Amino acid sequence: MKTSIWLREIRRRANSWFIITMLGALVIIMPVAYVVLSFFQPTGENWEHIKEFLLADYVKGSVILVGSVGFLSTTIGLVLAWIVAAYEFPLRKQFKWLLIIPLAIPPYIAAYTYSTMTSYTGVIQSLFRNYFDYQFTPGTIEIMSLRGAVFVLTLFLYPYVYMIALNYFEKQSASYIESAKTLGLNGFQMFFRLGLPIARPAIIAGSMLVIFEVLSDYGVASFFGVRTISTAIFQTWFGMYDINAAMRLAAWLLVIILGIFMLERFLRKGRKYDTNVTQSRPLARKKLRGWTAWLASLSCSIVFFSAFLIPFVQLIYWSLKTYEKVWRADFITLITNSLVAALIGALIISFFAILAARTINLYPSASSNLLARIMTSGYAVPGAVVAIGVLALFITLDEKLAFIYPKLLDVESGSLVLSMSIAMLITGYVIRFMAQGFNSVESGYTKVPPSYREASFLLGRSMTYTFWKVEFPLLRGSILIGFALAFLEIMKELPLTLLLRPFNFDTLATRTYQYAIDERIYEAAPSSLLLICLSILSVIIILRFEEK
Amino acid sequence: MFVDIQNLSFRYSKKQQPVIDRFSFTIKKGEIVGIVGASGSGKSTLLRLLAGLEDPTAGSIELDGRLIVGDNTYIEAEKRGVGMVFQNYALFPHLTVSENICFGLHKMKRPEKKKRLDEMLELVQLQEFAKRYPHELSGGQQQRVALARALAPSPSILLMDEPFSNLDTNLKSLIRMEVRDILQKANITCLFVSHDQADVDAICDRIIYIDCATYIGSDKESITV
Ligand SMILES: Nc1ncnc2c1ncn2[C@@H]1O[C@H](COP(=O)(O)OP(=O)(O)O)[C@@H](O)[C@H]1O
Ligand SMILES: [Mg+2]
């Protein structure tokens, strides 16, 4: 190709849409790259100490937690999805979406709620003591330590698997299941010989999500005193003020995640099912009768009660007792802080998600696939790791920019501006939850064939006009879902907020957590409840628009 | 010459064979030219190059005396004044028939726009359907909307990519007649692509055959409609 033509090409593609997208990708990848680069930096004696005495423990804790929660919540999510997808039973329609609602409860809130409820003075033991005159042996039902962490994380992370598997069963497998019925397989055989193998991609995708959430968790593990790499990052940061050592830990966590990705690839290899047999016709569900129908309803109820209703009611009860004491003027500030941070974060995410999804849709190529990967990489990177990277980056920026601050702003030379601002927190949110917005918008683009855009160009309309008048109206639902998902995750996010918030900046999540670790459980209830209600709102938005 | 394509070459990726290889041909003003070729021979690609939806690796295109693609020139699709009817019509599903037709009329004032819309609706005989959405129309009606939408801004040339391939066979001959009448009334230069000889026989003044990107020849047959 001639150079002149090549230059012509570059001029054409380097429009503002494209440039802003690339900037967004850069912002996303920089902090993670920063963490990786820490492998090449010298470390102090703290790191030597951690490596020698603690690292093995941390890794062990993380691995046990990931293994057990991953297995258990995948099992629960999968079985529930199968029951709801393949059978007809009382209240099935309600359970179908009720079983997603636990997503609205942040696991650390569930952690302190359950551990208090099952403690010696908690509602369960008191009930048995007072009415049945029964004394539990200490340690039998208490939800605490590793066991408690596994219980809570399982119960509140299974919806990730449930949602993906349900979608898969409903959309992909009608023909398989119908043909299996004609072959005379019974229910159990169908599940094990058919449901499991067919849903394999969904199982892998769902359990990956769960695994990343577990690795990212800080609230539950620290509440129950389980040592994981994420909690260790906090300890080195807040306990030793050693950001280099924390960075090194974060880098090791990234290595583990890379290993998990490789495992995923391996598991997926050579098992390509024909995903093209998309069935638009819904699966004909088998009607359960008699005790099996009740068993199905009962299993769904048990999960829904324990993963939502019981802790929710308990929180309402505690809130009624304490809200007068807790409801101070600064409570409104908490709510505004939470809302503003989540709204701004989700808006920025939606903005870049649209840009990136559009660029990829407009110029499909290997490099745009890479762009998609970069954009979504944040979901796999634990909050604490993102936080470290962002912090290190912002501090460096502050050092580099220090000379112009006094000229631009009313500050002394040498003061930290960026790394003390809410911009740092928002950047962290955007990186960590970009995937939520992006995946949604990208899947929305399947409803907008390129010819719509091309037709608009040929009718003399510009790129921007085409976006607003053709693409945007068709993408609206997907954009809103992406926005609500990002909003939900930001509202719930604890570790990142704890690490990156400006001084004195509290959100519902951080305040709740503060009360909980101070053992002021009842006082934590009102803010928890508010947080959960706001989250439920976003879950409802998501569910409503997904129906369409 | 109204359209003058010289040595046009194109490929979708570096690994691929060129889809179009040093292709040259010309169209006179007011001519309706048909291009016939097997599926995969590069017909759609040729139209996309003319429309500005793909950039050629070499060659030049002149349209109505204006260079639209050359070594240092590239006029964007939205500035070319080329109308196109897509194979799947690409009607905007969230806009009504009239909104679809008016989409390209941004340079007109409102009364002028209204007048043009009425002309177009009359031309394609869809006056009663102005308020409907595309999914409430039959295949043939959708196609007429697509045609009206492309013609509304008075493009200098109309490109049609297999406009009959999505229609029932028993409807085809009727609709071919309709389209021919519409094109004649609109008095427009048109490049028409199909893999079906019968389509071009019914509509075109002149036919060109292409085969796997290499240009076989023009004027093999001349049919005056
Ligand atoms: N977007 C694309 N990317 C890569 N190859 C393409 C693309 N579109 C078409 N092709 C290839 O280019 C050739 C010509 O395609 P096309 O112009 O659509 O043919 P026709 O319209 O005559 O059926 C075919 O071999 C096709 O596989
Ligand atoms: Mg074609």
PDB file of N, CA and C and ligand atoms in Angstrom, chain B residues 44 87 161-162, ligand 2:
ATOM      1  N   SER B  44     -21.181  -6.742  -3.478  1.00  0.00           N
ATOM      2  CA  SER B  44     -21.488  -5.839  -2.359  1.00  0.00           C
ATOM      3  C   SER B  44     -20.287  -4.972  -2.041  1.00  0.00           C
ATOM      4  N   GLN B  87     -29.250  -4.638   1.347  1.00  0.00           N
ATOM      5  CA  GLN B  87     -29.839  -5.953   1.128  1.00  0.00           C
ATOM      6  C   GLN B  87     -30.942  -6.251   2.136  1.00  0.00           C
ATOM      7  N   ASP B 161     -28.327  -3.102  -3.526  1.00  0.00           N
ATOM      8  CA  ASP B 161     -27.640  -4.375  -3.301  1.00  0.00           C
ATOM      9  C   ASP B 161     -28.673  -5.489  -3.153  1.00  0.00           C
ATOM     10  N   GLU B 162     -28.786  -6.289  -4.175  1.00  0.00           N
ATOM     11  CA  GLU B 162     -29.720  -7.425  -4.163  1.00  0.00           C
ATOM     12  C   GLU B 162     -31.056  -7.073  -3.531  1.00  0.00           C
TER      13      GLU B 162
HETATM   14 MG    MG C   2     -23.648  -9.320  -1.451  1.00  0.00          MG
END
